[in-house]
Coordinates of C-alpha atoms in Angstrom, one line a residue:
M1 CA 0.0 0.0 0.0
L2 CA 2.9 2.3 0.7
L3 CA 4.0 1.9 -3.0
A4 CA 0.5 2.9 -4.1
C5 CA 0.6 6.0 -1.8
S6 CA 4.0 6.9 -3.2
Q7 CA 2.4 7.4 -6.6
F8 CA 0.7 10.4 -5.1
N9 CA 3.9 11.8 -3.7
I10 CA 4.4 14.3 -6.6
S11 CA 6.1 17.5 -5.7
F12 CA 4.9 20.8 -7.1
G13 CA 7.0 24.0 -7.2
Q14 CA 6.4 27.0 -4.9
N15 CA 8.1 30.3 -4.5
L16 CA 9.7 29.2 -1.2
F17 CA 9.5 25.4 -1.1
S18 CA 8.4 22.3 -2.9
A19 CA 6.1 19.7 -1.2
P20 CA 4.2 16.5 -2.0
D21 CA 0.5 16.9 -2.5
T22 CA -0.5 13.5 -1.1
V23 CA 1.3 11.0 1.2
C24 CA 0.2 8.1 3.5
V25 CA 0.1 7.9 7.2
R26 CA 3.7 7.4 8.6
Q27 CA 5.2 7.9 5.2
P28 CA 8.3 10.2 5.3
V29 CA 7.5 13.7 4.0
Y30 CA 10.3 15.5 2.2
L31 CA 10.1 19.3 1.8
V32 CA 12.7 21.1 -0.3
D33 CA 13.4 24.8 0.2
S34 CA 13.6 26.8 -3.1
F35 CA 15.2 30.0 -2.0
T36 CA 18.9 30.7 -2.4
A37 CA 19.4 34.1 -0.7
P38 CA 20.4 33.7 3.0
A39 CA 17.8 34.8 5.6
E40 CA 17.9 35.9 9.2
S41 CA 15.3 33.4 10.4
Y42 CA 13.2 30.5 9.2
Y43 CA 10.1 28.9 10.8
W44 CA 8.5 25.7 9.5
G45 CA 5.2 24.6 10.9
F46 CA 4.2 21.1 9.8
C47 CA 0.7 20.9 11.5
S48 CA -0.5 24.5 11.3
G49 CA -4.0 25.9 11.8
Y50 CA -6.1 26.2 8.7
L51 CA -9.1 28.6 8.1
Y52 CA -11.2 25.9 6.5
N53 CA -10.9 23.6 9.5
T54 CA -13.4 23.6 12.5
A55 CA -13.0 26.7 14.7
V56 CA -12.8 26.6 18.5
G57 CA -14.4 29.3 20.6
L58 CA -13.6 30.6 24.0
S59 CA -15.4 33.3 26.0
S60 CA -13.9 35.5 28.6
G61 CA -17.1 36.0 30.5
T62 CA -18.0 39.5 31.8
I63 CA -14.6 41.3 32.2
F64 CA -15.5 44.9 31.2
N65 CA -17.5 47.5 33.1
N66 CA -19.4 48.6 30.1
T67 CA -19.8 47.8 26.4
P68 CA -16.5 47.2 24.5
T69 CA -17.0 49.0 21.1
A70 CA -13.7 48.6 19.2
I71 CA -10.7 46.3 19.1
E72 CA -7.3 46.1 17.4
V73 CA -4.6 43.5 17.7
A74 CA -1.0 44.1 16.8
K75 CA 2.3 42.3 17.1
D76 CA 5.4 44.2 18.1
G77 CA 8.5 42.2 17.9
A78 CA 7.7 39.0 19.7
D79 CA 4.9 40.4 21.7
Y80 CA 1.1 40.7 21.1
Y81 CA -1.2 43.5 22.2
A82 CA -4.9 44.1 22.0
F83 CA -6.4 47.6 22.3
I84 CA -10.0 47.8 23.3
A85 CA -12.3 50.8 23.7
I86 CA -14.9 50.8 26.4
R87 CA -18.1 52.9 26.2
A88 CA -18.4 55.7 28.8
T89 CA -20.1 55.0 32.1
A90 CA -21.6 57.4 34.6
A91 CA -18.4 57.2 36.6
T92 CA -16.0 58.0 33.7
N93 CA -18.2 60.3 31.6
S94 CA -15.9 59.4 28.7
D95 CA -14.8 56.3 26.8
T96 CA -11.7 54.5 28.1
L97 CA -8.9 52.5 26.5
L98 CA -7.6 49.2 27.7
I99 CA -4.5 47.5 26.5
L100 CA -4.2 43.7 26.9
D101 CA -0.5 42.6 27.0
F102 CA -0.4 38.9 25.9
G103 CA 3.4 38.7 25.9
N104 CA 4.8 36.3 23.4
S105 CA 1.6 34.3 22.7
L106 CA -2.1 35.1 22.2
S107 CA -2.9 31.9 24.1
N108 CA -1.5 33.6 27.3
T109 CA -3.7 35.2 29.9
P110 CA -3.0 38.9 29.2
D111 CA -2.1 41.6 31.6
T112 CA -4.6 44.5 31.5
I113 CA -3.4 48.1 31.4
N114 CA -6.1 50.8 31.8
M115 CA -5.2 53.9 29.9
G116 CA -8.2 55.7 31.1
T117 CA -9.9 58.5 29.1
L118 CA -6.6 59.7 27.5
N119 CA -7.0 63.0 29.2
D120 CA -10.7 63.1 28.3
V121 CA -10.0 63.1 24.5
M122 CA -11.1 59.5 23.8
P123 CA -13.7 59.7 20.9
T124 CA -17.3 59.4 22.0
D125 CA -18.6 55.9 21.3
T126 CA -15.2 54.8 19.7
R127 CA -16.0 52.5 16.9
K128 CA -12.6 51.8 15.2
I129 CA -9.0 51.4 16.3
F130 CA -6.3 51.0 13.7
A131 CA -2.6 50.4 14.3
I132 CA 0.2 51.1 11.8
K133 CA 4.0 51.1 12.0
S134 CA 5.4 54.0 9.9
N135 CA 8.5 53.9 7.7
D136 CA 10.5 55.4 10.5
D137 CA 9.7 52.3 12.7
N138 CA 7.4 54.2 15.0
W139 CA 3.9 52.9 16.1
H140 CA 0.7 54.9 15.7
L141 CA -2.8 54.1 16.8
F142 CA -5.8 55.8 15.2
L143 CA -9.2 55.9 16.9
C144 CA -12.4 57.4 15.6
G145 CA -16.0 57.6 16.9
G146 CA -19.0 59.8 17.5
N147 CA -22.7 59.8 16.8
T148 CA -23.3 63.4 15.6
V149 CA -21.2 66.1 13.9
A150 CA -20.9 67.7 17.3
N151 CA -19.2 64.8 19.1
S152 CA -17.3 63.1 16.2
S153 CA -13.5 63.0 16.3
I154 CA -10.3 61.3 15.5
V155 CA -7.5 60.7 18.0
R156 CA -4.0 59.5 17.2
L157 CA -1.7 57.9 19.7
D158 CA 2.1 58.0 19.0
F159 CA 3.9 55.2 20.8
G160 CA 7.4 55.6 19.3
A161 CA 9.5 52.6 18.8
T162 CA 7.5 50.1 20.8
L163 CA 3.8 49.6 21.8
S164 CA 5.0 49.1 25.4
N165 CA 5.7 52.9 25.6
T166 CA 3.3 55.4 27.1
P167 CA 1.9 57.2 24.0
N168 CA 1.7 60.8 23.2
I169 CA -1.9 61.9 22.5
A170 CA -2.9 64.0 19.5
N171 CA -6.6 65.0 19.5
M172 CA -7.4 65.9 15.9
G173 CA -11.0 66.6 16.7
N174 CA -13.6 67.0 13.9
H175 CA -11.8 68.5 10.9
S176 CA -14.0 71.3 9.4
G177 CA -17.1 69.5 10.7
L178 CA -16.8 66.8 8.0
L179 CA -17.0 63.8 10.4
N180 CA -20.5 62.5 11.2
G181 CA -20.3 59.2 13.1
P182 CA -16.9 58.1 11.6
R183 CA -16.3 54.4 11.3
G184 CA -13.7 52.0 9.7
I185 CA -10.6 54.3 9.6
F186 CA -7.5 52.9 8.0
V187 CA -4.2 54.5 7.0
Q188 CA -1.8 53.3 4.3
E189 CA 1.6 54.4 3.0
Q190 CA 2.3 54.4 -0.7
A191 CA 5.4 55.9 -2.4
G192 CA 6.5 57.6 0.8
N193 CA 3.1 59.4 1.4
Y194 CA 0.3 58.4 3.8
Y195 CA -3.4 58.3 3.0
G196 CA -6.3 57.4 5.1
Y197 CA -10.0 56.8 4.7
L198 CA -13.1 56.5 6.8
V199 CA -16.8 56.2 6.3
N200 CA -19.5 58.3 8.0
N201 CA -22.3 56.3 9.6
G202 CA -24.4 59.5 10.0
D203 CA -24.5 60.7 6.3
N204 CA -23.1 57.8 4.2
K205 CA -20.0 59.8 3.1
L206 CA -16.5 58.6 2.3
I207 CA -13.9 60.8 3.9
K208 CA -10.2 61.0 2.7
L209 CA -7.2 61.9 4.9
T210 CA -3.9 63.0 3.3
F211 CA -0.9 63.2 5.6
G212 CA 2.0 63.7 3.2
N213 CA 5.2 62.0 4.1
D214 CA 4.9 62.4 7.9
L215 CA 2.3 60.4 9.7
S216 CA 2.7 62.6 12.8
T217 CA 1.2 65.6 11.1
T218 CA -2.5 66.7 11.1
P219 CA -3.9 65.5 7.8
T220 CA -5.9 67.4 5.1
V221 CA -9.5 66.1 5.2
V222 CA -11.7 65.9 2.1
D223 CA -15.4 65.1 1.8
L224 CA -15.7 62.7 -1.2
G225 CA -19.5 62.7 -1.0
T226 CA -22.2 60.1 -1.0
T227 CA -21.8 58.3 -4.3
F228 CA -20.3 55.2 -2.9
A229 CA -23.3 52.8 -2.4
L230 CA -23.2 53.1 1.4
D231 CA -26.1 52.7 3.8
G232 CA -25.3 53.1 7.5
P233 CA -21.6 52.0 7.0
S234 CA -20.3 50.4 10.2
D235 CA -16.8 49.3 9.4
M236 CA -14.2 49.1 6.5
V237 CA -11.1 47.1 5.7
H238 CA -8.6 47.6 2.9
I239 CA -6.7 45.2 0.7
L240 CA -3.8 45.2 -1.8
N241 CA -4.3 42.5 -4.4
N242 CA -2.3 42.1 -7.6
G243 CA -1.1 45.6 -7.5
D244 CA -4.5 47.2 -7.0
W245 CA -6.1 48.7 -3.9
H246 CA -9.6 47.8 -2.7
A247 CA -11.7 48.3 0.4
F248 CA -14.8 46.5 1.7
V249 CA -17.4 48.3 3.7
T250 CA -20.2 46.7 5.9
N251 CA -23.6 48.5 5.7
Y252 CA -25.5 48.0 8.9
N253 CA -28.9 49.5 7.6
N254 CA -29.4 47.1 4.7
S255 CA -27.1 44.3 5.7
T256 CA -24.9 44.5 2.5
L257 CA -21.3 44.8 1.5
T258 CA -19.8 47.6 -0.6
R259 CA -16.6 47.1 -2.5
L260 CA -14.4 50.2 -3.3
D261 CA -11.9 49.8 -6.2
F262 CA -9.1 52.3 -6.1
G263 CA -6.9 50.9 -8.8
A264 CA -3.1 51.1 -8.7
S265 CA -3.0 54.0 -6.2
I266 CA -4.7 54.4 -2.9
D267 CA -4.7 58.1 -3.8
F268 CA -7.2 57.5 -6.6
L269 CA -10.9 58.2 -6.3
P270 CA -12.5 54.7 -6.0
F271 CA -15.3 53.1 -8.0
A272 CA -18.0 51.7 -5.7
T273 CA -20.1 48.5 -6.2
N274 CA -22.7 47.3 -3.7
I275 CA -22.4 43.5 -3.9
G276 CA -25.4 42.8 -1.8
N277 CA -25.7 40.4 1.1
A278 CA -22.6 38.2 0.4
D279 CA -23.7 34.6 0.3
S280 CA -26.8 35.6 2.4
R281 CA -24.6 35.8 5.6
L282 CA -24.9 39.4 6.7
F283 CA -27.4 40.4 9.4
E284 CA -26.8 44.0 10.6
P285 CA -23.0 43.6 10.4
T286 CA -20.9 45.7 12.8
G287 CA -17.3 44.8 12.0
I288 CA -15.1 43.4 9.3
T289 CA -11.5 42.2 8.9
F290 CA -9.5 40.6 6.1
V291 CA -6.9 37.9 6.1
R292 CA -4.8 36.2 3.4
D293 CA -3.7 32.8 4.4
C294 CA -2.3 29.9 2.3
N295 CA -2.8 32.1 -0.8
N296 CA -6.5 32.3 -0.1
M297 CA -8.4 35.6 0.7
H298 CA -11.1 35.8 3.4
L299 CA -13.3 38.4 5.0
F300 CA -14.5 37.9 8.6
I301 CA -17.7 39.8 9.5
C302 CA -19.5 39.9 12.8
N303 CA -23.3 40.2 12.8
E304 CA -25.3 41.9 15.5
T305 CA -28.7 40.4 14.8
T306 CA -27.6 36.7 14.7
D307 CA -24.8 36.9 17.2
D308 CA -22.3 35.2 14.9
V309 CA -19.3 35.6 12.6
A310 CA -19.4 35.0 8.9
R311 CA -16.4 34.0 6.8
I312 CA -16.6 35.2 3.2
D313 CA -14.1 33.5 0.8
L314 CA -12.8 35.5 -2.1
P315 CA -11.4 33.4 -4.9
A316 CA -11.1 36.8 -6.6
I317 CA -11.8 40.3 -5.5
E318 CA -14.8 40.4 -7.8
G319 CA -16.2 37.1 -6.3
P320 CA -18.0 34.8 -6.3
Y321 CA -18.5 35.4 -2.6
T322 CA -19.2 32.2 -0.7
G323 CA -18.3 31.1 2.8
A324 CA -19.4 29.8 6.2
T325 CA -20.9 31.1 9.4
Y326 CA -19.6 30.4 12.9
N327 CA -22.7 30.5 15.1
G328 CA -23.2 29.2 18.6
I329 CA -19.5 29.7 19.3
A330 CA -17.6 31.6 22.0
N331 CA -20.8 33.0 23.5
I332 CA -20.9 35.8 20.9
N333 CA -23.6 38.2 22.0
D334 CA -24.5 41.5 20.4
P335 CA -21.0 41.7 18.8
T336 CA -19.7 45.3 18.3
A337 CA -16.3 44.7 16.6
I338 CA -13.9 42.2 15.3
S339 CA -10.1 42.2 15.4
R340 CA -7.6 41.4 12.7
V341 CA -7.1 37.7 12.1
V342 CA -3.6 36.9 13.4
R343 CA -1.4 33.8 12.9
D344 CA 0.5 33.2 16.2
V345 CA 3.1 30.6 15.2
D346 CA 0.9 27.6 14.2
S347 CA -2.5 28.8 15.5
I348 CA -4.8 31.4 14.0
F349 CA -6.7 33.8 16.3
C350 CA -9.3 36.5 16.0
F351 CA -11.3 38.3 18.7
V352 CA -14.9 39.7 18.9
T353 CA -16.0 42.3 21.4
N354 CA -19.5 41.7 22.8
G355 CA -22.1 44.3 24.0
G356 CA -25.6 43.6 25.2
T357 CA -25.3 42.6 28.8
S358 CA -22.2 40.3 28.4
F359 CA -19.4 43.0 28.2
S360 CA -17.1 40.2 27.2
L361 CA -14.4 39.2 24.7
S362 CA -14.8 36.1 22.5
Q363 CA -11.8 34.3 21.0
I364 CA -12.2 32.3 17.7
L365 CA -9.3 29.9 17.3
F366 CA -8.2 27.7 14.4
P367 CA -5.7 25.6 16.4
Q368 CA -2.6 23.7 15.3
C369 CA -2.9 19.9 15.1
H370 CA -0.7 17.4 16.9
N371 CA -0.8 14.4 14.5
V372 CA 2.9 14.8 13.5
N373 CA 6.1 13.5 14.9
I374 CA 8.0 16.8 14.5
A375 CA 5.8 19.9 15.0
S376 CA 8.2 22.6 13.7
S377 CA 11.7 23.6 12.8
D378 CA 13.8 26.7 12.6
A379 CA 16.3 25.3 10.1
K380 CA 16.7 26.5 6.5
S381 CA 16.3 22.9 5.3
P382 CA 13.4 21.2 7.1
P383 CA 13.8 17.8 8.6
V384 CA 12.0 14.7 7.2
Y385 CA 8.9 14.0 9.2
S386 CA 5.6 12.1 9.1
Y387 CA 1.9 12.3 10.0
S388 CA 0.3 9.8 12.3
A389 CA -3.4 10.1 11.2
P390 CA -5.2 10.7 7.9
G391 CA -6.5 14.2 7.1
N392 CA -5.6 17.4 5.4
Y393 CA -2.6 19.2 6.9
T394 CA -1.1 22.6 6.4
V395 CA 2.6 23.2 6.1
Y396 CA 3.5 26.8 6.9
L397 CA 6.8 28.6 6.2
A398 CA 7.8 32.1 7.4
V399 CA 11.1 33.6 6.3
N400 CA 12.5 36.7 8.2
E401 CA 9.4 36.8 10.4
G402 CA 8.6 40.3 11.7
R403 CA 10.9 42.0 9.2
A404 CA 9.9 44.3 6.4
D405 CA 11.1 41.6 3.9
M406 CA 9.1 38.8 5.6
Q407 CA 7.9 36.1 3.2
V408 CA 5.2 33.6 4.1
E409 CA 3.9 30.5 2.2
C410 CA 1.8 27.5 3.1
R411 CA 0.4 24.4 1.4
Q412 CA -2.0 21.6 2.2
I413 CA -0.9 18.0 2.1
D414 CA -3.5 15.2 2.0
V415 CA -2.6 12.3 4.2
L416 CA -4.3 8.9 3.3
A417 CA -4.9 5.9 5.6
L418 CA -2.8 2.9 4.9

């Protein structure tokens, strides 16, 4: 039977390594690295988490004193941080910011740092937190929120070289009164200049921020109008694919998704397409995030009405849009926001903040498997290893992890029973 299985052991070329597509249980697996330039680090995971596998959910229980309304997760060096906005209470009279310090693994129990109200300049009803590391290797955090023109604002936190620093606070307020319930802020560098966008929940407008070459400056703000197929936009995420920029916006009022196509420059005026209720999986969506893993593109969207998270798979930016729904998982209840999807070594994590009466944090995990005799390696040339049970397994390679020239590749191997 091993001889028959060996017939399937056909290697196919990859940018970083070659691998068999099919092997048998306990058959030696040979991987061959394809890169010639030396690297600072290598990480091979032979039993990594996979987004098409069954997800595992975990709920924190009630850990916040009021509704958490926004979340961002970032990795700085070897350490992971989550930033969470908490809605104002009668005691605080202002939103507050919590930092969860997970240390070197998102599976750790985090230390909680209460940043308070940031000298009373936290945005009212903060609905988006976005982290970016600028070209000068300094960290910045953007927060936006508000429910009316009068109380809408953007705040920027400048952490310097590490997210463990105490940040400087820049209150940018409501530029020229153009913000009206801002949501979904993101900032992107291109050709040495920084551009940002947000969507107004209050008047369905797309707003552009232009920073120039210094992210620490106050941006020029431009109202791009209401011609972008938006209806109560609640969040936005941006994507670079095949040299073109895109963004996806969740519309709370009509439970649809809008795609913005910028073309080759994030500085271009985008063309908008409302693509409807993607695969009939949106129900008053409140948050959206994007992940590219194993050369596949996915959107993750949390739904307020159905207390769940939808995964929308993108074989191409233009669709077709299909996917799956994670319901009855991690005690998701009145979800308000969803974090980035983060690969922590061989497991994949994302987090959902819950309002209602739960005031909790849900973790959705695609864990690594254990049916392998060698779990991982940091050698340039990987060891020969084998799988102990049939199934579909993911091999994951990261070269120069955490550096600007980081490369990642993964591939599935089918393991057949003897």
